[in-house]
Tab-separated table of C-alpha atoms in Angstrom:
chain	number	residue	atom	x	y	z
A	1	MET	CA	-23.694	2.678	7.973
A	2	SER	CA	-20.815	1.356	5.860
A	3	ALA	CA	-19.459	-2.068	6.720
A	4	THR	CA	-16.029	-0.435	7.041
A	5	SER	CA	-17.041	2.644	9.025
A	6	ASN	CA	-15.453	1.399	12.256
A	7	LEU	CA	-12.215	0.176	10.697
A	8	GLU	CA	-8.995	1.937	11.528
A	9	PRO	CA	-6.997	2.681	8.342
A	10	GLY	CA	-4.233	0.298	9.378
A	11	GLU	CA	-6.696	-2.570	9.543
A	12	LEU	CA	-7.425	-2.423	5.810
A	13	SER	CA	-4.040	-3.926	4.916
A	14	PRO	CA	-1.805	-4.899	7.848
A	15	TYR	CA	0.781	-6.280	5.423
A	16	MET	CA	1.193	-2.988	3.556
A	17	ARG	CA	1.463	-1.048	6.785
A	18	TRP	CA	4.180	-3.437	7.987
A	19	ALA	CA	5.976	-3.374	4.609
A	20	LYS	CA	6.206	0.411	4.720
A	21	GLN	CA	6.947	0.895	8.414
A	22	HIS	CA	9.067	-1.999	9.700
A	23	ALA	CA	12.660	-1.228	10.620
A	24	PRO	CA	15.080	-2.169	7.828
A	25	ALA	CA	17.179	-5.298	8.157
A	26	ARG	CA	20.681	-5.723	6.799
A	27	PHE	CA	19.558	-8.734	4.759
A	28	ASP	CA	16.003	-8.092	3.620
A	29	LEU	CA	14.457	-10.945	1.639
A	30	SER	CA	10.888	-9.866	2.345
A	31	GLY	CA	10.117	-7.570	-0.581
A	32	SER	CA	8.930	-9.222	-3.775
A	33	ASN	CA	9.790	-6.487	-6.282
A	34	LEU	CA	12.542	-7.136	-8.775
A	35	HIS	CA	15.847	-5.433	-7.938
A	36	ALA	CA	15.260	-1.921	-9.240
A	37	CYS	CA	16.505	-0.590	-12.565
A	38	ASP	CA	18.216	2.753	-12.866
A	39	LEU	CA	17.901	5.141	-15.798
A	40	ASP	CA	20.812	3.464	-17.559
A	41	ALA	CA	18.410	0.591	-18.238
A	42	LEU	CA	16.272	2.964	-20.342
A	43	PRO	CA	18.670	4.415	-22.938
A	44	GLY	CA	17.135	7.354	-24.746
A	45	TRP	CA	14.859	8.211	-21.835
A	46	GLN	CA	15.705	11.909	-22.163
A	47	SER	CA	13.915	12.157	-25.505
A	48	ALA	CA	10.853	10.381	-24.064
A	49	PHE	CA	10.559	12.564	-20.983
A	50	GLU	CA	8.024	15.400	-21.212
A	51	LEU	CA	5.925	17.168	-18.591
A	52	THR	CA	2.835	17.562	-20.756
A	53	GLY	CA	0.861	15.632	-23.318
A	54	LEU	CA	-2.567	14.234	-24.161
A	55	ASN	CA	-3.389	11.736	-21.423
A	56	SER	CA	-7.146	11.937	-20.909
A	57	ASP	CA	-7.747	8.175	-20.599
A	58	GLY	CA	-4.166	7.031	-20.489
A	59	TRP	CA	-1.217	7.995	-22.688
A	60	PRO	CA	-2.251	6.467	-26.052
A	61	PRO	CA	1.205	5.081	-26.951
A	62	LEU	CA	1.317	3.372	-23.556
A	63	LYS	CA	-2.079	1.713	-24.009
A	64	GLU	CA	-1.099	0.641	-27.499
A	65	ALA	CA	2.179	-0.804	-26.213
A	66	ILE	CA	0.459	-2.766	-23.442
A	67	ALA	CA	-2.114	-4.114	-25.893
A	68	ALA	CA	0.522	-5.130	-28.429
A	69	ARG	CA	2.703	-6.797	-25.820
A	70	TYR	CA	-0.088	-8.899	-24.349
A	71	GLY	CA	-2.138	-9.779	-27.415
A	72	SER	CA	-5.006	-7.386	-26.759
A	73	THR	CA	-6.410	-4.115	-28.123
A	74	PRO	CA	-6.367	-0.567	-26.662
A	75	GLU	CA	-10.110	-0.510	-25.918
A	76	ARG	CA	-9.518	-3.424	-23.537
A	77	ILE	CA	-6.819	-1.531	-21.604
A	78	ALA	CA	-7.186	0.767	-18.603
A	79	THR	CA	-4.011	2.204	-17.082
A	80	ALA	CA	-3.543	2.570	-13.339
A	81	SER	CA	-1.101	3.420	-10.585
A	82	GLY	CA	0.656	0.092	-10.229
A	83	CYS	CA	-0.957	-3.334	-10.080
A	84	GLY	CA	-2.518	-2.397	-6.737
A	85	GLY	CA	-4.181	0.569	-8.402
A	86	ALA	CA	-5.400	-1.652	-11.238
A	87	ASN	CA	-6.933	-4.092	-8.750
A	88	PHE	CA	-8.608	-1.195	-6.963
A	89	LEU	CA	-10.144	0.088	-10.207
A	90	VAL	CA	-11.575	-3.344	-11.030
A	91	ILE	CA	-13.041	-3.818	-7.568
A	92	ALA	CA	-14.527	-0.330	-7.585
A	93	ALA	CA	-16.001	-0.940	-11.035
A	94	LEU	CA	-17.665	-4.265	-10.222
A	95	VAL	CA	-18.377	-4.517	-6.485
A	96	ARG	CA	-21.117	-2.824	-4.472
A	97	PRO	CA	-21.685	-2.943	-0.687
A	98	GLY	CA	-23.059	-6.314	0.330
A	99	ASP	CA	-21.977	-8.146	-2.833
A	100	ASP	CA	-20.335	-11.505	-2.253
A	101	VAL	CA	-16.729	-11.684	-3.401
A	102	LEU	CA	-14.853	-14.979	-3.320
A	103	VAL	CA	-11.130	-14.739	-2.492
A	104	GLU	CA	-8.398	-17.356	-2.335
A	105	ARG	CA	-6.621	-18.205	0.909
A	106	PRO	CA	-3.676	-17.617	1.364
A	107	ALA	CA	-4.245	-14.200	-0.220
A	108	TYR	CA	-2.335	-11.017	-0.912
A	109	ASP	CA	-3.538	-8.787	1.900
A	110	PRO	CA	-4.174	-5.494	-0.015
A	111	LEU	CA	-6.779	-7.287	-2.138
A	112	LEU	CA	-8.744	-8.082	1.005
A	113	GLY	CA	-8.298	-4.515	2.220
A	114	ALA	CA	-9.774	-3.023	-0.947
A	115	LEU	CA	-12.781	-5.329	-0.681
A	116	ARG	CA	-13.303	-4.345	2.953
A	117	LEU	CA	-13.186	-0.694	1.947
A	118	PHE	CA	-16.008	-1.197	-0.545
A	119	GLY	CA	-18.167	-3.108	1.932
A	120	ALA	CA	-18.016	-6.443	0.127
A	121	SER	CA	-19.082	-9.633	1.867
A	122	VAL	CA	-15.843	-11.596	1.565
A	123	ARG	CA	-16.054	-15.381	1.292
A	124	ARG	CA	-12.984	-17.618	1.086
A	125	PHE	CA	-11.842	-20.787	-0.615
A	126	ASP	CA	-8.598	-22.545	0.227
A	127	ARG	CA	-5.477	-23.351	-1.699
A	128	THR	CA	-3.693	-26.021	0.324
A	129	PHE	CA	-0.112	-27.129	0.749
A	130	ASP	CA	-1.153	-30.771	0.289
A	131	ASP	CA	-2.578	-29.876	-3.141
A	132	GLY	CA	0.575	-27.997	-4.103
A	133	TRP	CA	-1.260	-24.681	-3.576
A	134	ARG	CA	-3.132	-25.345	-6.845
A	135	LEU	CA	-6.478	-23.779	-7.677
A	136	ASP	CA	-9.426	-26.185	-7.575
A	137	PRO	CA	-12.364	-25.087	-9.783
A	138	GLU	CA	-14.708	-27.451	-7.945
A	139	ARG	CA	-13.811	-25.890	-4.604
A	140	ILE	CA	-14.535	-22.472	-6.075
A	141	ALA	CA	-17.852	-23.663	-7.514
A	142	ALA	CA	-18.918	-24.940	-4.089
A	143	ALA	CA	-18.209	-21.541	-2.501
A	144	LEU	CA	-20.109	-19.415	-5.035
A	145	THR	CA	-23.467	-17.889	-4.175
A	146	PRO	CA	-26.106	-16.179	-6.321
A	147	ARG	CA	-24.749	-12.862	-4.974
A	148	THR	CA	-21.147	-13.520	-6.009
A	149	ARG	CA	-19.999	-10.748	-8.318
A	150	LEU	CA	-16.247	-11.323	-8.352
A	151	VAL	CA	-13.720	-14.103	-7.778
A	152	VAL	CA	-10.239	-12.833	-6.847
A	153	LEU	CA	-7.049	-14.783	-7.613
A	154	THR	CA	-3.341	-14.214	-8.097
A	155	ASN	CA	-1.449	-16.131	-10.764
A	156	PRO	CA	1.369	-16.842	-10.162
A	157	HIS	CA	0.071	-17.105	-6.629
A	158	ASN	CA	1.203	-14.522	-4.100
A	159	PRO	CA	2.647	-15.631	-1.650
A	160	THR	CA	3.581	-19.144	-2.870
A	161	GLY	CA	4.822	-18.430	-6.407
A	162	VAL	CA	2.815	-21.364	-7.830
A	163	LEU	CA	1.544	-20.940	-11.405
A	164	ASP	CA	-1.783	-22.417	-12.509
A	165	PRO	CA	-2.237	-23.326	-16.191
A	166	PRO	CA	-4.598	-21.551	-18.584
A	167	ALA	CA	-6.989	-24.517	-18.613
A	168	THR	CA	-7.598	-24.092	-14.886
A	169	LEU	CA	-8.366	-20.391	-15.271
A	170	GLU	CA	-10.728	-21.123	-18.150
A	171	ALA	CA	-12.540	-23.690	-15.991
A	172	ILE	CA	-12.874	-21.123	-13.195
A	173	ALA	CA	-14.265	-18.592	-15.682
A	174	ARG	CA	-16.936	-21.077	-16.748
A	175	VAL	CA	-17.853	-21.714	-13.116
A	176	ALA	CA	-18.080	-17.978	-12.374
A	177	GLU	CA	-20.250	-17.367	-15.424
A	178	ARG	CA	-22.970	-19.565	-13.893
A	179	VAL	CA	-23.719	-16.781	-11.380
A	180	GLY	CA	-22.782	-13.859	-13.613
A	181	ALA	CA	-19.464	-13.190	-11.868
A	182	HIS	CA	-16.111	-11.994	-13.221
A	183	VAL	CA	-12.718	-13.357	-12.223
A	184	LEU	CA	-9.948	-10.895	-11.319
A	185	VAL	CA	-6.499	-12.414	-11.876
A	186	ASP	CA	-3.604	-10.410	-10.444
A	187	GLU	CA	-0.697	-11.372	-12.727
A	188	ALA	CA	2.017	-9.154	-11.271
A	189	TYR	CA	4.571	-12.001	-11.302
A	190	LEU	CA	3.557	-13.502	-14.649
A	191	ASP	CA	6.218	-12.037	-16.943
A	192	LEU	CA	9.040	-13.740	-15.021
A	193	ALA	CA	7.246	-17.030	-14.472
A	194	VAL	CA	8.923	-20.222	-15.652
A	195	PRO	CA	8.881	-21.705	-18.179
A	196	ALA	CA	9.493	-18.361	-19.882
A	197	GLY	CA	6.900	-17.186	-22.356
A	198	SER	CA	4.562	-20.136	-21.828
A	199	VAL	CA	1.596	-18.196	-20.445
A	200	VAL	CA	-0.396	-15.252	-21.779
A	201	PRO	CA	-2.697	-12.995	-19.736
A	202	ALA	CA	-5.882	-14.685	-18.583
A	203	ALA	CA	-8.040	-11.891	-19.998
A	204	THR	CA	-7.164	-12.926	-23.548
A	205	ARG	CA	-8.956	-16.246	-22.993
A	206	SER	CA	-12.411	-15.165	-21.779
A	207	ASP	CA	-14.413	-11.981	-21.311
A	208	SER	CA	-15.160	-13.200	-17.786
A	209	LEU	CA	-11.440	-13.063	-16.929
A	210	ILE	CA	-9.749	-9.778	-15.996
A	211	SER	CA	-5.956	-9.447	-15.877
A	212	THR	CA	-4.014	-6.863	-13.881
A	213	SER	CA	-0.277	-6.291	-13.776
A	214	SER	CA	2.459	-3.647	-13.709
A	215	LEU	CA	6.093	-2.875	-14.500
A	216	THR	CA	7.086	-3.474	-10.879
A	217	LYS	CA	7.537	-7.076	-9.759
A	218	SER	CA	8.828	-8.509	-13.020
A	219	HIS	CA	10.646	-5.498	-14.498
A	220	GLY	CA	12.224	-3.498	-11.679
A	221	LEU	CA	10.455	-0.254	-12.630
A	222	ASN	CA	8.518	0.324	-9.429
A	223	GLY	CA	9.205	4.052	-9.474
A	224	LEU	CA	7.117	4.515	-12.614
A	225	ARG	CA	3.997	3.218	-10.817
A	226	THR	CA	2.705	1.884	-14.133
A	227	GLY	CA	-0.081	-0.666	-13.908
A	228	TRP	CA	-2.905	-1.798	-16.161
A	229	VAL	CA	-6.159	-3.685	-16.491
A	230	ILE	CA	-6.853	-5.979	-19.450
A	231	ALA	CA	-10.554	-6.790	-19.688
A	232	ALA	CA	-13.611	-6.882	-21.882
A	233	PRO	CA	-14.219	-3.376	-23.293
A	234	VAL	CA	-17.198	-2.683	-21.017
A	235	VAL	CA	-15.170	-3.527	-17.898
A	236	ALA	CA	-12.136	-1.552	-19.072
A	237	GLU	CA	-14.397	1.448	-19.705
A	238	ARG	CA	-15.862	1.169	-16.188
A	239	ALA	CA	-12.332	1.108	-14.795
A	240	ARG	CA	-11.430	4.253	-16.739
A	241	ARG	CA	-14.511	6.033	-15.381
A	242	ILE	CA	-13.606	5.011	-11.840
A	243	ARG	CA	-10.210	6.615	-12.380
A	244	ASP	CA	-12.009	9.861	-13.234
A	245	VAL	CA	-12.890	10.270	-9.547
A	246	MET	CA	-9.612	8.928	-8.118
A	247	ASP	CA	-6.581	10.580	-9.674
A	248	GLY	CA	-8.040	11.466	-13.069
A	249	ILE	CA	-5.023	10.480	-15.144
A	250	GLY	CA	-1.589	9.061	-14.605
A	251	PRO	CA	1.426	11.389	-14.372
A	252	VAL	CA	2.331	12.309	-17.933
A	253	PRO	CA	6.121	11.959	-17.467
A	254	MET	CA	5.729	8.491	-15.939
A	255	ASP	CA	3.368	7.277	-18.652
A	256	ARG	CA	5.744	8.545	-21.335
A	257	LEU	CA	8.704	6.790	-19.697
A	258	ALA	CA	6.643	3.617	-19.332
A	259	ALA	CA	5.801	3.647	-23.050
A	260	HIS	CA	9.517	4.077	-23.723
A	261	ALA	CA	10.245	1.119	-21.446
A	262	PHE	CA	7.796	-1.049	-23.393
A	263	SER	CA	9.790	-0.330	-26.554
A	264	MET	CA	12.713	-2.201	-24.982
A	265	LEU	CA	10.878	-4.625	-22.709
A	266	ASP	CA	12.701	-7.667	-24.120
A	267	ARG	CA	15.968	-6.119	-22.994
A	268	ILE	CA	14.540	-5.244	-19.583
A	269	GLU	CA	13.208	-8.770	-19.083
A	270	ALA	CA	16.565	-10.238	-20.135
A	271	ARG	CA	18.211	-8.135	-17.432
A	272	ALA	CA	15.586	-9.363	-14.959
A	273	ARG	CA	16.343	-13.002	-15.720
A	274	THR	CA	20.059	-12.477	-15.060
A	275	ILE	CA	18.979	-11.634	-11.513
A	276	VAL	CA	16.135	-14.078	-10.974
A	277	GLU	CA	17.475	-17.276	-12.523
A	278	PRO	CA	20.679	-17.441	-10.405
A	279	GLY	CA	18.577	-16.425	-7.412
A	280	ARG	CA	16.133	-19.252	-8.081
A	281	ARG	CA	18.958	-21.779	-8.352
A	282	ALA	CA	20.499	-20.556	-5.088
A	283	VAL	CA	17.182	-20.749	-3.229
A	284	MET	CA	16.306	-24.190	-4.605
A	285	GLU	CA	19.742	-25.496	-3.599
A	286	PHE	CA	19.281	-23.977	-0.141
A	287	LEU	CA	15.857	-25.526	0.350
A	288	HIS	CA	16.822	-28.957	-0.958
A	289	ALA	CA	19.680	-29.058	1.539
A	290	ARG	CA	17.412	-28.482	4.565
A	291	PRO	CA	14.985	-31.306	5.286
A	292	ALA	CA	13.519	-29.309	8.164
A	293	LEU	CA	11.849	-27.089	5.549
A	294	GLU	CA	8.754	-28.078	3.606
A	295	TRP	CA	7.958	-26.178	0.420
A	296	ILE	CA	6.355	-26.327	-3.020
A	297	PRO	CA	8.568	-25.404	-6.013
A	298	PRO	CA	7.572	-21.948	-7.285
A	299	SER	CA	7.233	-20.673	-10.832
A	300	ALA	CA	7.564	-17.023	-9.821
A	301	THR	CA	10.102	-15.072	-7.764
A	302	VAL	CA	8.856	-16.002	-4.294
A	303	VAL	CA	8.596	-19.243	-2.346
A	304	PHE	CA	6.543	-20.017	0.764
A	305	PRO	CA	8.275	-22.585	3.003
A	306	ARG	CA	7.344	-23.803	6.465
A	307	ILE	CA	9.416	-25.395	9.202
A	308	ARG	CA	8.418	-28.979	9.792
A	309	GLY	CA	6.320	-29.316	12.945
A	310	MET	CA	6.016	-25.546	13.556
A	311	ASP	CA	2.473	-24.129	13.524
A	312	ASP	CA	3.507	-20.472	13.847
A	313	ALA	CA	6.722	-19.208	12.265
A	314	GLY	CA	6.317	-15.773	13.865
A	315	PRO	CA	8.652	-16.286	16.873
A	316	PHE	CA	11.340	-17.786	14.612
A	317	LEU	CA	11.078	-14.823	12.221
A	318	ASP	CA	11.347	-12.409	15.147
A	319	ARG	CA	14.519	-14.170	16.252
A	320	LEU	CA	15.870	-14.177	12.696
A	321	ARG	CA	15.359	-10.416	12.557
A	322	ARG	CA	16.759	-9.733	16.023
A	323	ASP	CA	19.773	-12.060	16.125
A	324	PHE	CA	20.668	-12.425	12.444
A	325	ASP	CA	19.581	-9.031	11.029
A	326	THR	CA	17.566	-10.817	8.328
A	327	GLN	CA	13.958	-10.147	7.320
A	328	LEU	CA	11.407	-12.460	5.760
A	329	THR	CA	7.663	-11.902	5.401
A	330	ALA	CA	5.501	-13.655	7.963
A	331	GLY	CA	2.912	-16.024	6.542
A	332	ALA	CA	0.413	-14.594	9.032
A	333	PHE	CA	0.044	-11.608	6.684
A	334	PHE	CA	-1.331	-14.064	4.118
A	335	GLN	CA	-3.481	-16.013	6.607
A	336	ALA	CA	-0.946	-18.891	6.755
A	337	PRO	CA	1.077	-18.399	9.972
A	338	ALA	CA	3.114	-21.604	9.681
A	339	HIS	CA	4.799	-20.281	6.545
A	340	PHE	CA	7.054	-17.404	5.522
A	341	ARG	CA	7.591	-15.749	2.147
A	342	LEU	CA	11.114	-15.560	0.766
A	343	SER	CA	11.920	-13.520	-2.339
A	344	PHE	CA	14.814	-14.196	-4.704
A	345	ALA	CA	14.232	-11.194	-6.989
A	346	GLY	CA	16.233	-8.649	-5.004
A	347	GLU	CA	19.879	-7.656	-4.970
A	348	PRO	CA	21.948	-10.842	-5.534
A	349	ALA	CA	24.551	-10.108	-2.852
A	350	ILE	CA	21.817	-9.552	-0.261
A	351	LEU	CA	20.183	-12.848	-1.224
A	352	THR	CA	23.447	-14.758	-0.807
A	353	ARG	CA	24.144	-13.336	2.630
A	354	GLY	CA	20.516	-13.532	3.704
A	355	LEU	CA	20.358	-17.233	2.873
A	356	ALA	CA	23.517	-17.810	4.872
A	357	ALA	CA	21.946	-16.021	7.835
A	358	LEU	CA	18.722	-17.992	7.470
A	359	GLY	CA	20.719	-21.201	7.398
A	360	ALA	CA	22.538	-20.247	10.593
A	361	ALA	CA	19.228	-19.412	12.251
A	362	LEU	CA	17.785	-22.794	11.292
A	363	GLU	CA	20.890	-24.546	12.625
A	364	SER	CA	20.572	-22.716	15.923
A	365	LEU	CA	16.913	-23.712	16.088
A	366	THR	CA	17.872	-27.363	15.648
A	367	ALA	CA	20.567	-27.047	18.308
A	368	ASP	CA	18.045	-25.565	20.762
């Protein structure tokens, strides 16, 4: 019997179920996608849009554009439905029931859900607040077993926004190679990490490293559902064959529009930074002004504070939602209940008013 045979579907990813089903708040700072583009951000899209075209293993111009942008080659690219779809392809390609898979904690919940679905034996290693949420290769080495087939990370880290340097990822790759494991690095936030342009995808540094990303969190093109895997050719080919039995190919119109978007990605990223950089400044100013909050400076578009002396932020977040019509993401979804995730990549006006509401809620907490 499968290790997941008794799981209810909602148990695979409680965070995703909540993200899709929770009642909307007036000031929602919980989502981590960049404030969405409209078609005006893609001038000339009409000429790119077609309903048909050769797309057997991904629209070739799209794969070529991804490879060119990230210093790779098309045979190392597999396209997918979003970064979540790319992660799913990698896990399906490399993990079999009973394999050990080592996952960071805190972790992005859908990654754990996909591993549960495939019957992996999930082992954990901790990132800690006291260490600045940084990855520790020695801690990872101590948690590996001879049955470890995959190590799963996010970089920048979701939910904390902390960015680890290439040297750390290379050290983790060397550790994983001792037991014949790969390292999956979800890089959905990487393109907007600061300092700008200082980091390239992990997969370009070692064949043991696999990068996944999309046009969603850093580009505001969630509706295209364009994601990708960058990996050694043998792993990319496995991912493409897994897609054969999932959805076959991506939607031709979306892949064509995504390739068009890549032709103007510098412009799209410039637009993104006009949203994120003022948002970052506003959030940093807000946090610095409130000594009741403890936090680690992020490199990406989310931050993961906690309230000093509070072990579970859940009741406070419920009150924030009920009395101040403001939504943040509970740290419990990432196995860190003392914390909450706050995004500054959304609509600027909502961020401004949401921070004001959060400040009022914290003041009322102090008064109580």
